[in-house]
mmCIF file of C-alpha atoms in Angstrom:
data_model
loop_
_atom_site.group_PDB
_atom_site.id
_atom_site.type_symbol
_atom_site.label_atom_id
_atom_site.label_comp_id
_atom_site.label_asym_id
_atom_site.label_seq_id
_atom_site.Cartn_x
_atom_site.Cartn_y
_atom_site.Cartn_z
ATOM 1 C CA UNK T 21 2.786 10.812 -15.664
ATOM 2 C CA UNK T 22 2.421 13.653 -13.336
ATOM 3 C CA UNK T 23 3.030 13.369 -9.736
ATOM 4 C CA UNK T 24 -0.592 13.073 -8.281
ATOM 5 C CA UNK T 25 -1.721 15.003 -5.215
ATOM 6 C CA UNK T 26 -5.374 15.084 -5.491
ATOM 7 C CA UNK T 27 -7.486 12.902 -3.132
ATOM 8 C CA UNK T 28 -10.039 10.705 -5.128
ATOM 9 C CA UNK T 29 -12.963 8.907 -3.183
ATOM 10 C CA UNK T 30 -16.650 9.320 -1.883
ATOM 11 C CA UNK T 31 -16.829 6.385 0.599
ATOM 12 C CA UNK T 32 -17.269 7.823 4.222
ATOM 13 C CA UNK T 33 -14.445 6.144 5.903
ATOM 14 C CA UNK T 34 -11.783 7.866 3.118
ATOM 15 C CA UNK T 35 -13.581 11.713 3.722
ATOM 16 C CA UNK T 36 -13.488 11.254 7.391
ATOM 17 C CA UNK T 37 -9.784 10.589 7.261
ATOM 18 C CA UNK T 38 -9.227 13.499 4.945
ATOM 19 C CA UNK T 39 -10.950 15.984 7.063
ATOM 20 C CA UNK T 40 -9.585 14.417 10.526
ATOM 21 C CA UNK T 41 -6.267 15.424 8.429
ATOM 22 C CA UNK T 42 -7.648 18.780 7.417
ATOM 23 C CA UNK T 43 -8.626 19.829 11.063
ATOM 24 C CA UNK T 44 -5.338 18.623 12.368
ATOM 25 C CA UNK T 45 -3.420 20.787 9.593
ATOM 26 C CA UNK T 46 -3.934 24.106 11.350
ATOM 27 C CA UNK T 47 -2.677 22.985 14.642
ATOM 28 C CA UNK T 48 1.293 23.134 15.150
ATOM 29 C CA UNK T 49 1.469 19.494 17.126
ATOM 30 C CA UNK T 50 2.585 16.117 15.424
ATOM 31 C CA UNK T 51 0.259 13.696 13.493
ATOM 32 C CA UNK T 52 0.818 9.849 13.066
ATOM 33 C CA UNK T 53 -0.339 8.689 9.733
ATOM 34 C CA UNK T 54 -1.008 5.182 9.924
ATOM 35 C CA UNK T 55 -2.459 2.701 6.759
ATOM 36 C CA UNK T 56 -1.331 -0.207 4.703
ATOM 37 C CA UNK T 57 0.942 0.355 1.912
ATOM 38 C CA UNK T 58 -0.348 2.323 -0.857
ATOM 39 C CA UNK T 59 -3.879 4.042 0.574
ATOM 40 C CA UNK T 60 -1.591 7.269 0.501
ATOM 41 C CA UNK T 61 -0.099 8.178 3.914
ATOM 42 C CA UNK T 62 2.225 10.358 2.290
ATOM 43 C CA UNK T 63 -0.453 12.545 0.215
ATOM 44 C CA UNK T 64 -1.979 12.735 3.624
ATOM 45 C CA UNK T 65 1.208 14.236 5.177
ATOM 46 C CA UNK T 66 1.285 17.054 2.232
ATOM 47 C CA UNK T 67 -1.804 17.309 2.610
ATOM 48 C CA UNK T 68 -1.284 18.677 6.565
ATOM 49 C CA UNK T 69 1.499 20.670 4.862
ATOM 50 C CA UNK T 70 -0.041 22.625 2.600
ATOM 51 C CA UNK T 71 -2.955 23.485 5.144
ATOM 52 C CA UNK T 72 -1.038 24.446 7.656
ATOM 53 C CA UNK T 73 0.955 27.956 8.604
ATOM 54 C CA UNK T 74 4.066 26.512 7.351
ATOM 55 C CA UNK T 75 2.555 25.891 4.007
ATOM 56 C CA UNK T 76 5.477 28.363 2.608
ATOM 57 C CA UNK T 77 8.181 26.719 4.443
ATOM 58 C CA UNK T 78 10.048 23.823 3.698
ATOM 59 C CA UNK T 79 8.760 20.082 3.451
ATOM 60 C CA UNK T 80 11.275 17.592 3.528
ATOM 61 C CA UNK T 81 10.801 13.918 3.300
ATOM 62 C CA UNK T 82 12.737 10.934 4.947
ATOM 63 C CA UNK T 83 12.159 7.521 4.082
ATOM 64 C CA UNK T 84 13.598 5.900 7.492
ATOM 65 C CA UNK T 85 13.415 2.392 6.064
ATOM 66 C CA UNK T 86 15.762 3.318 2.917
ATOM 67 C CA UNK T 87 18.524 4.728 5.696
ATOM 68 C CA UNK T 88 20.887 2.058 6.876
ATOM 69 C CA UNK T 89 21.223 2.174 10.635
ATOM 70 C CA UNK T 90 24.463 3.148 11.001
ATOM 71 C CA UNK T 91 23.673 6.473 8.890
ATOM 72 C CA UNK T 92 20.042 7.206 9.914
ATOM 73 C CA UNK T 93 20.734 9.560 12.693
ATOM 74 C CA UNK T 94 23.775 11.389 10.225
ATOM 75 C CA UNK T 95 20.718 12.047 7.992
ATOM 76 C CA UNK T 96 18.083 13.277 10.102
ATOM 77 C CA UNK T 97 20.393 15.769 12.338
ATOM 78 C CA UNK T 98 23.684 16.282 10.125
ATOM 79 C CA UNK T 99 27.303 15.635 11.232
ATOM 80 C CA UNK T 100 30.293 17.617 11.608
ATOM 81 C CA UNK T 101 33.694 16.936 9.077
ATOM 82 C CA UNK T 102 35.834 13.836 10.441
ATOM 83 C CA UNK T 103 32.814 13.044 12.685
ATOM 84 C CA UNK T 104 32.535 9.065 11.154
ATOM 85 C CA UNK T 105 34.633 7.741 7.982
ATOM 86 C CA UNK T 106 33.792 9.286 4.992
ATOM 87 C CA UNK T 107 32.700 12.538 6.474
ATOM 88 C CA UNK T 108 34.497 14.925 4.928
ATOM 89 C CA UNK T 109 32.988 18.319 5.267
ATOM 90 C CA UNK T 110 30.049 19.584 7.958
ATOM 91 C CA UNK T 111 26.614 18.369 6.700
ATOM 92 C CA UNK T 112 23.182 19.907 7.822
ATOM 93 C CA UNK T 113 20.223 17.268 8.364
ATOM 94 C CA UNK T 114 16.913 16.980 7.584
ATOM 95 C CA UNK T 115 15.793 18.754 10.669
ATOM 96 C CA UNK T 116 18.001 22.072 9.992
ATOM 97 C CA UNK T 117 16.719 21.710 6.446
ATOM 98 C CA UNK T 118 12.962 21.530 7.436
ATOM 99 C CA UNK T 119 13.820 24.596 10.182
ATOM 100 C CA UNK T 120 10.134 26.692 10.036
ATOM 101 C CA UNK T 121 8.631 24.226 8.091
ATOM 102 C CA UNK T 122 7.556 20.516 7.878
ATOM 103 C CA UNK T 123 9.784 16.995 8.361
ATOM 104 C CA UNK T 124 7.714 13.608 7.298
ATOM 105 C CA UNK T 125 8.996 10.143 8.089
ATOM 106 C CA UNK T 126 7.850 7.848 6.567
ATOM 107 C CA UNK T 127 8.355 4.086 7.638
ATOM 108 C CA UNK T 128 8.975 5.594 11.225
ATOM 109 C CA UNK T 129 8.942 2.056 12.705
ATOM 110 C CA UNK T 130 12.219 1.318 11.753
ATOM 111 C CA UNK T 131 14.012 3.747 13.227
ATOM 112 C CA UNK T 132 16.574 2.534 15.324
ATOM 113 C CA UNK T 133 16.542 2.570 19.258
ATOM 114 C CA UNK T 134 19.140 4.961 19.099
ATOM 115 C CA UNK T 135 17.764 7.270 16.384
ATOM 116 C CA UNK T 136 14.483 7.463 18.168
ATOM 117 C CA UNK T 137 16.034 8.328 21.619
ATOM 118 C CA UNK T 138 17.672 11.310 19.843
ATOM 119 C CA UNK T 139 14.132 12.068 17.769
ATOM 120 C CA UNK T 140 12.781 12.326 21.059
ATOM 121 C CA UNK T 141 14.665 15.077 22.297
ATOM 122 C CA UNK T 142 14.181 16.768 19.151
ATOM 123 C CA UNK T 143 10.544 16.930 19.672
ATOM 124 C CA UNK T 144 10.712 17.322 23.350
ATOM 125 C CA UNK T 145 13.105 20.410 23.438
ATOM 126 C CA UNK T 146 13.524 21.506 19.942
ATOM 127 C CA UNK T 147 16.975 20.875 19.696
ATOM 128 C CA UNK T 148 19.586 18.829 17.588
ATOM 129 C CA UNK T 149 23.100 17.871 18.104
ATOM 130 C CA UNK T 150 24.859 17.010 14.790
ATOM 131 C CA UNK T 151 27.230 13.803 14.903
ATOM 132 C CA UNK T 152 30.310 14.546 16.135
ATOM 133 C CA UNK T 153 29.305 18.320 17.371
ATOM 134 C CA UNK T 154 28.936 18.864 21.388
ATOM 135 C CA UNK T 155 26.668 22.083 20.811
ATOM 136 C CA UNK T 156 23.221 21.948 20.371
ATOM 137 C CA UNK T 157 21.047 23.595 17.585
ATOM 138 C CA UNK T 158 17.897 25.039 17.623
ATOM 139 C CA UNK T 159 15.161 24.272 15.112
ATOM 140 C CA UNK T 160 11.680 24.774 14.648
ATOM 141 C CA UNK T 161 9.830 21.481 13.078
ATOM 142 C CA UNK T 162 6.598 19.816 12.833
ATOM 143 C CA UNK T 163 6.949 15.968 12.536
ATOM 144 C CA UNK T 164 4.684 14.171 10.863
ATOM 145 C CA UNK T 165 4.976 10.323 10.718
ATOM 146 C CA UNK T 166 3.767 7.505 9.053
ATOM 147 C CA UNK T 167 4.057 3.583 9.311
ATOM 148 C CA UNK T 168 1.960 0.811 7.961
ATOM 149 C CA UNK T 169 2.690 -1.213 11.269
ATOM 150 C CA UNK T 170 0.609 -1.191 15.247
ATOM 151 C CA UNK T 171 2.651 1.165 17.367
ATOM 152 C CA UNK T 172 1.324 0.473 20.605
ATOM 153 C CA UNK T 173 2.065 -3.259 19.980
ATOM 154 C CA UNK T 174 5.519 -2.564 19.194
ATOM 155 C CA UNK T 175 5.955 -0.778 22.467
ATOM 156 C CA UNK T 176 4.568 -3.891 24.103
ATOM 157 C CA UNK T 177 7.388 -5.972 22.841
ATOM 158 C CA UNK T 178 10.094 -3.267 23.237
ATOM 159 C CA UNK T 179 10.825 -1.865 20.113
ATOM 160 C CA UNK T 180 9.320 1.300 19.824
ATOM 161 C CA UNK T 181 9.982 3.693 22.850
ATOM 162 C CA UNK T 182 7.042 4.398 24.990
ATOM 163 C CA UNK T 183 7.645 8.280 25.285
ATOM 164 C CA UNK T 184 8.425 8.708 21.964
ATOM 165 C CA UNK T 185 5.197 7.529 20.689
ATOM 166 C CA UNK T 186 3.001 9.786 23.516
ATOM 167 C CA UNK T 187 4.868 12.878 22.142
ATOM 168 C CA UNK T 188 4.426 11.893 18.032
ATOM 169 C CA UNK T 189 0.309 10.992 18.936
ATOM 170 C CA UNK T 190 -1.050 14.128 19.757
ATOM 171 C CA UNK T 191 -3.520 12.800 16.769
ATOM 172 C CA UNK T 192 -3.597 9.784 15.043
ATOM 173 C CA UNK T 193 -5.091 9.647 11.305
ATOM 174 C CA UNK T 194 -5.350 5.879 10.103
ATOM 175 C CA UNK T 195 -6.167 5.662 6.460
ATOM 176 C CA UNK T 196 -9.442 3.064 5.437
ATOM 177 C CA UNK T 197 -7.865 0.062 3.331
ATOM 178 C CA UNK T 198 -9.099 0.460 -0.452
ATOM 179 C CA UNK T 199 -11.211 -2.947 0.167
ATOM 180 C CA UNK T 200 -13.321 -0.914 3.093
ATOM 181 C CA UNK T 201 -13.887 2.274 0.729
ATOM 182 C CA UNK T 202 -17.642 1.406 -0.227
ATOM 183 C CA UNK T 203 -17.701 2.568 -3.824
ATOM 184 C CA UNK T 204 -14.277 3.943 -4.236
ATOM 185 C CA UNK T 205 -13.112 0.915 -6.325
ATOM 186 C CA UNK T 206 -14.970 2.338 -9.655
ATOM 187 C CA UNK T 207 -14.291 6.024 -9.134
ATOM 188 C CA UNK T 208 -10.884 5.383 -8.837
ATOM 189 C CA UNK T 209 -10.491 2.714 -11.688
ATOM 190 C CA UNK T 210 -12.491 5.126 -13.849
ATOM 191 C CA UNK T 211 -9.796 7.764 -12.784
ATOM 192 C CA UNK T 212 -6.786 6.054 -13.864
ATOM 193 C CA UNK T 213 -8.544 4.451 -17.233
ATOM 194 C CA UNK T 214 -9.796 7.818 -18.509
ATOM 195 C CA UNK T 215 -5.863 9.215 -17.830
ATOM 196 C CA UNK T 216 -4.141 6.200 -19.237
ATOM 197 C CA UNK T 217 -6.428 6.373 -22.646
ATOM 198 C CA UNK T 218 -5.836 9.847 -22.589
ATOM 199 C CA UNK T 219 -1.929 9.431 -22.756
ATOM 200 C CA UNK T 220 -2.214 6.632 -25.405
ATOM 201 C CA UNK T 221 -4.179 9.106 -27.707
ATOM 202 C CA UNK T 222 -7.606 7.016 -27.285
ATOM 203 C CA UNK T 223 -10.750 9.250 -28.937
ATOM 204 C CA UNK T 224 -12.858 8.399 -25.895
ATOM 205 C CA UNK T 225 -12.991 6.201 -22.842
ATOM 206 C CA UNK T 226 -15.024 2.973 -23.532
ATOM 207 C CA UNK T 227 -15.701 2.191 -19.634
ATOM 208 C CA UNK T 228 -15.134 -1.062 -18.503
ATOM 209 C CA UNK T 229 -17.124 -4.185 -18.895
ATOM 210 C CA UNK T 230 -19.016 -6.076 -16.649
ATOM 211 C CA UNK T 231 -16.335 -9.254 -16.245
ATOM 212 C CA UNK T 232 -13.493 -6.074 -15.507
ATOM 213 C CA UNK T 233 -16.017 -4.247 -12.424
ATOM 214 C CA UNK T 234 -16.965 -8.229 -10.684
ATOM 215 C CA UNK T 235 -13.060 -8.755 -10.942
ATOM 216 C CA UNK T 236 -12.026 -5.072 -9.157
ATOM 217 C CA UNK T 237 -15.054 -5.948 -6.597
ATOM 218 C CA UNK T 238 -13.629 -9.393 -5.605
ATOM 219 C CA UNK T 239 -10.241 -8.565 -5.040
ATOM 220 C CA UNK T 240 -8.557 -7.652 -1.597
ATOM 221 C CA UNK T 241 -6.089 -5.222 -2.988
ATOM 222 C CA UNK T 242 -3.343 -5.784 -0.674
ATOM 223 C CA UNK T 243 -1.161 -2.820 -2.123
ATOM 224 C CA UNK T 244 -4.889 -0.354 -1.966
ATOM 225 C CA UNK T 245 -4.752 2.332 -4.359
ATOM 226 C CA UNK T 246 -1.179 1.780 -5.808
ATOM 227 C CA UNK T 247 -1.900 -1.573 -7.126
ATOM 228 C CA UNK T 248 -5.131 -0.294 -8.498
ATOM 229 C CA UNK T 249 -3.887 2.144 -10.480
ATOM 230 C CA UNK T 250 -1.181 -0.288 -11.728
ATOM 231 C CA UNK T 251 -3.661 -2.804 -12.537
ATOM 232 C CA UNK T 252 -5.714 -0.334 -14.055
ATOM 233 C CA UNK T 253 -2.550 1.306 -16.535
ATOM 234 C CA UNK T 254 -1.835 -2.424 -17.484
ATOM 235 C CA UNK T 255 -5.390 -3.151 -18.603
ATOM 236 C CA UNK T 256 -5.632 0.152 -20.920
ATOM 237 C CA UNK T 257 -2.238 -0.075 -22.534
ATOM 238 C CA UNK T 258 -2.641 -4.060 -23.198
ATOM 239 C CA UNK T 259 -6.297 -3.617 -24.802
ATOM 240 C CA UNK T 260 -7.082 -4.009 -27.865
ATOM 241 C CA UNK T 261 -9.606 -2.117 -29.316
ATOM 242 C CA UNK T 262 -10.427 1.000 -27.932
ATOM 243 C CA UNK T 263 -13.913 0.837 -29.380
ATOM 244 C CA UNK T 264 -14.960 -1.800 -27.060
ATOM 245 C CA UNK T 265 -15.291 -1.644 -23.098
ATOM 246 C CA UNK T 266 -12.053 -2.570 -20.895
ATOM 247 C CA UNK T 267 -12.781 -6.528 -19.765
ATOM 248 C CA UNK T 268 -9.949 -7.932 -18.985
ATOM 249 C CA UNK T 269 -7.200 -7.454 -16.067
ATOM 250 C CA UNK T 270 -4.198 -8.735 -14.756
ATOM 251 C CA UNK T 271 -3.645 -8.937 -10.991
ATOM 252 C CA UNK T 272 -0.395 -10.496 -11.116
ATOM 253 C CA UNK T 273 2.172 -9.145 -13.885
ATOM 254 C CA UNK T 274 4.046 -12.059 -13.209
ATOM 255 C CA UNK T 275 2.091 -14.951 -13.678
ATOM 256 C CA UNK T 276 3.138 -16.866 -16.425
ATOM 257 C CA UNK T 277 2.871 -20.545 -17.411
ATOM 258 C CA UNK T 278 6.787 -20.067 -18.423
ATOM 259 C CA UNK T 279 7.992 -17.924 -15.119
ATOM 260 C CA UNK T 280 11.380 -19.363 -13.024
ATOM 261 C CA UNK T 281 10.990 -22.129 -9.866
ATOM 262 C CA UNK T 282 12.889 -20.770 -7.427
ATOM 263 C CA UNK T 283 14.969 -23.175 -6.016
ATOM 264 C CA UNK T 284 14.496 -24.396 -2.389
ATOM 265 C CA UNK T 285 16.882 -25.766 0.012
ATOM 266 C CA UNK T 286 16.568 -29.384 1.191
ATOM 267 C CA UNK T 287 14.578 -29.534 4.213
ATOM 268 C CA UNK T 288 13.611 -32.113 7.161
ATOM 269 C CA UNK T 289 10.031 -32.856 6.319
ATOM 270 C CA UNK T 290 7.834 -31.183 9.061
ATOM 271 C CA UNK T 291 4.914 -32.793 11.196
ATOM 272 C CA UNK T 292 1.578 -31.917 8.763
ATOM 273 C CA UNK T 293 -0.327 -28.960 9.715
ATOM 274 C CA UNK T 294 -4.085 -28.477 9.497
ATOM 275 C CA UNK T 295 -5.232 -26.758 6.486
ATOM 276 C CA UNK T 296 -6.021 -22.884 6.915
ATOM 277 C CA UNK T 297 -9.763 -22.290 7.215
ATOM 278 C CA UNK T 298 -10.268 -20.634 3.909
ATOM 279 C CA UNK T 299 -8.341 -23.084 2.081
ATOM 280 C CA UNK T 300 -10.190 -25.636 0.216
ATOM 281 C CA UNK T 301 -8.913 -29.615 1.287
ATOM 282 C CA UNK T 302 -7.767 -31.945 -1.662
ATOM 283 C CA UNK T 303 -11.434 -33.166 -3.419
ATOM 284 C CA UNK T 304 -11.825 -36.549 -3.531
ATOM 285 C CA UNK T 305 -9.733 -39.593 -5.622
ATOM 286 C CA UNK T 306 -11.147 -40.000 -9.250
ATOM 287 C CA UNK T 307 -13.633 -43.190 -9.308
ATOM 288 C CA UNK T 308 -11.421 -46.244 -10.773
ATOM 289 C CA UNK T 309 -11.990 -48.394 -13.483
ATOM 290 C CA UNK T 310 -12.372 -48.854 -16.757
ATOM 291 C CA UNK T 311 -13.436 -45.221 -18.966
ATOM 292 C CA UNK T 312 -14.708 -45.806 -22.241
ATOM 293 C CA UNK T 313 -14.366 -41.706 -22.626
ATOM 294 C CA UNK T 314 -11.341 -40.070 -21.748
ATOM 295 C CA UNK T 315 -12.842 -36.735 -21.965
ATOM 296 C CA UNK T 316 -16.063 -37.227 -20.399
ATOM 297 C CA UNK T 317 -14.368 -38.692 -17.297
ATOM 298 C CA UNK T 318 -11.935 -35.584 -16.922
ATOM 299 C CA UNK T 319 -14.381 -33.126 -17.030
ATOM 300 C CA UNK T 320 -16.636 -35.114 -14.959
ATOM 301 C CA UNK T 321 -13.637 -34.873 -12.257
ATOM 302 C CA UNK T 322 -13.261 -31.345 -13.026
ATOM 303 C CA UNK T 323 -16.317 -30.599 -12.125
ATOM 304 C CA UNK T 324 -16.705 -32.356 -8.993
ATOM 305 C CA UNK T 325 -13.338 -30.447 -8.109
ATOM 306 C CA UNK T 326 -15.037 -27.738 -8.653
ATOM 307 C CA UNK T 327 -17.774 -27.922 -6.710
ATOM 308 C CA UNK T 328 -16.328 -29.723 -3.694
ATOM 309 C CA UNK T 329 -14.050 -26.518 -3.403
ATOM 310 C CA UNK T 330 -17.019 -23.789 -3.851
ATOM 311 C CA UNK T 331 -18.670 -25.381 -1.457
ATOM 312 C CA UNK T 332 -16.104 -25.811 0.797
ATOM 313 C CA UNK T 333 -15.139 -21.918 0.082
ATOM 314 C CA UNK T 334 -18.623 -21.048 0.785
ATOM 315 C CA UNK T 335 -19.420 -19.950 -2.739
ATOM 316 C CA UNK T 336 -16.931 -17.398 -2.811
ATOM 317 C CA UNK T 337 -15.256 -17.628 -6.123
ATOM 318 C CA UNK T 338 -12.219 -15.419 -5.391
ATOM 319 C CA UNK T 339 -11.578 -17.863 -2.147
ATOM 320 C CA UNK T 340 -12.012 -20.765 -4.247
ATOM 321 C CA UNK T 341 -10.083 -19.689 -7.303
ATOM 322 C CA UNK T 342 -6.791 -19.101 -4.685
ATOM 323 C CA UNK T 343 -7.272 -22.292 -3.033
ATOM 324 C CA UNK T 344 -7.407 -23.895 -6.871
ATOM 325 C CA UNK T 345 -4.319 -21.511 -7.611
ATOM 326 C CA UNK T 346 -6.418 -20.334 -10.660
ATOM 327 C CA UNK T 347 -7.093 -16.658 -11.547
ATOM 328 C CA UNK T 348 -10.306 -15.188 -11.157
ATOM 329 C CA UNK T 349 -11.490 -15.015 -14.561
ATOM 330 C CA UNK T 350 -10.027 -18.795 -14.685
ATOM 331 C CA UNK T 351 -12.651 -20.080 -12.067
ATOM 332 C CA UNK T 352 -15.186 -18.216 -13.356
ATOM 333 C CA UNK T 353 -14.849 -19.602 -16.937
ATOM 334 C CA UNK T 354 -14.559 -22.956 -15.498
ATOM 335 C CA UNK T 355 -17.792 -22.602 -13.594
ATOM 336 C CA UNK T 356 -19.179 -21.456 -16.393
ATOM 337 C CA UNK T 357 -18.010 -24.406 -18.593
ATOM 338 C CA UNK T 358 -19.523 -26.984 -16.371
ATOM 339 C CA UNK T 359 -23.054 -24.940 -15.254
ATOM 340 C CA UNK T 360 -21.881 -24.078 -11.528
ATOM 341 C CA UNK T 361 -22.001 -20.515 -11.714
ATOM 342 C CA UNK T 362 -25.707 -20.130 -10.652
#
């Protein structure tokens, strides 16, 4: 599928990011672009690309986490031949390369202590060095950054440079998780289901069903709009019958009755800890004695599992269904079964 560059949403936190972002565009200072993985820092940093004066220039990318430390500052300002081993011929960075135009990194918190010390005087004077050169090069960039992590925090603890992050924060755009985005959830599953039946030659686009929408509404989303879309693709392509609405999801492609144990290392047993808030305690022993029907007396334990761990969950079935290590549509067609879903 196509590269996708279009914002999608109506919920008021998502349009006041993207117009924040569109304001910033037409000033020439650096932006910070910060949001959880996947609510779509970088289309954001295109995004004050293309709306800027540079929009003709280049726009070059850097993904600081996916540059080993030893090479990082190589790639963002170039090096000379001979300069480190392996260097063979002169090598211009990302900086020269985005001269007039735009340079986003991304994952900007794990840049090196060394790397950002040199960043800085890139933005502070608007020159480079290249490694293993003693002259100085001009170049004309914009920096825009993103990171999914607190920056001010990791000044705190010393490691992220206090100057560094004044100069980068002339304005700070922080992205709305997908689980804040009143409304967004549908639009955007809609989105992606209409443009995955399209590429499997469906006639039309059934919708979804109503056990598919209570399932996208009562998850967290941890990876936002990424793992929507993914969870989206995998319900289309997996479904049936076209004819019929979309009901059924998978959160977690790897769950499996069959999937690998990892293995874990022998380990001193450690003091017991109190049980996390959310987390519902073990329910009760089963009554003892004699049982004159099997069945009946498992399901009769079932359900008291059941509801000892709603209740304890506070009714919330996607709480209780992780605490029961159970799926969502799992809980809910246990609660069903045993006339608890009221």
């Amino acid at each position: 599928m196509e590269r996708e560059t279009q914002f999608i949403g109506q919920s008021a936190a998502f349009q006041d990011a993207v117009e924040r972002a569109s304001q910033a565009a037409t000033l020439d200072r650096p932006v910070l672009v910060i949001g959880e993985r996947g609510t779509g820092k970088e289309l954001i940093a295109e995004r004050l690309h293309r709306l800027s004066a540079r929009w003709d220039k280049p726009y070059v990318i850097l993904n600081c986490a996916a540059m080993p430390e030893t090479l990082i500052e190589a790639e963002l300002f170039g090096h000379e031949a001979g300069a480190f081993t392996g260097a063979t011929r002169s090598r211009a960075g990302r900086f020269e390369e985005a001269d007039g135009g735009t340079l986003f990194l991304d994952e900007l918190a794990t840049m090196s202590s060394g790397a950002q010390e040199r960043l800085l005087r890139a933005v502070e004077y608007g020159e480079i060095t290249r490694v293993g050169a003693s002259r100085p090069v001009r170049v004309d960039v914009r920096i825009v950054a993103a990171t999914n992590e607190h920056l001010p925090a990791l000044v705190a603890a010393n490691k992220f440079r206090a100057d560094l992050l004044d100069r980068l924060s002339f304005e700070v755009i922080t992205l709305p998780p997908l689980r804040a985005r009143e409304g967004d959830i549908e639009v955007l599953a809609t989105y992606f289901g209409q443009r995955m039946a399209a590429v499997l030659g469906w006639d039309e686009w059934p919708g979804f069903g109503p056990r598919a929408l209570a399932a996208m509404e009562g998850h967290d989303w941890p990876g936002n709009v990424r793992e929507l879309r993914n969870v989206i693709e995998r319900a289309i392509y997996r479904w049936a019958d076209p004819s019929r609405p979309v009901d059924a999801l998978t959160f977690d492609p790897f769950a499996s009755p069959w999937q690998p144990v990892a293995s874990k290392p022998a380990a001193a047993p450690a003091p017991a800890a109190p049980a996390p808030a959310n987390e519902a305690a073990a329910p009760s022993a089963p009554p003892s004695g004699p049982v004159s029907d099997l069945r009946a007396a498992v399901d009769g334990y079932e359900k008291q599992i059941l509801a000892d761990t709603m209740a304890r969950c506070r009714y919330n079935q996607k709480v209780a269904a992780e605490a029961l290590g159970l799926s969502y549509d799992q809980i809910r067609h246990a609660l069903k079964k045993h006339g608890l879903n009221q």
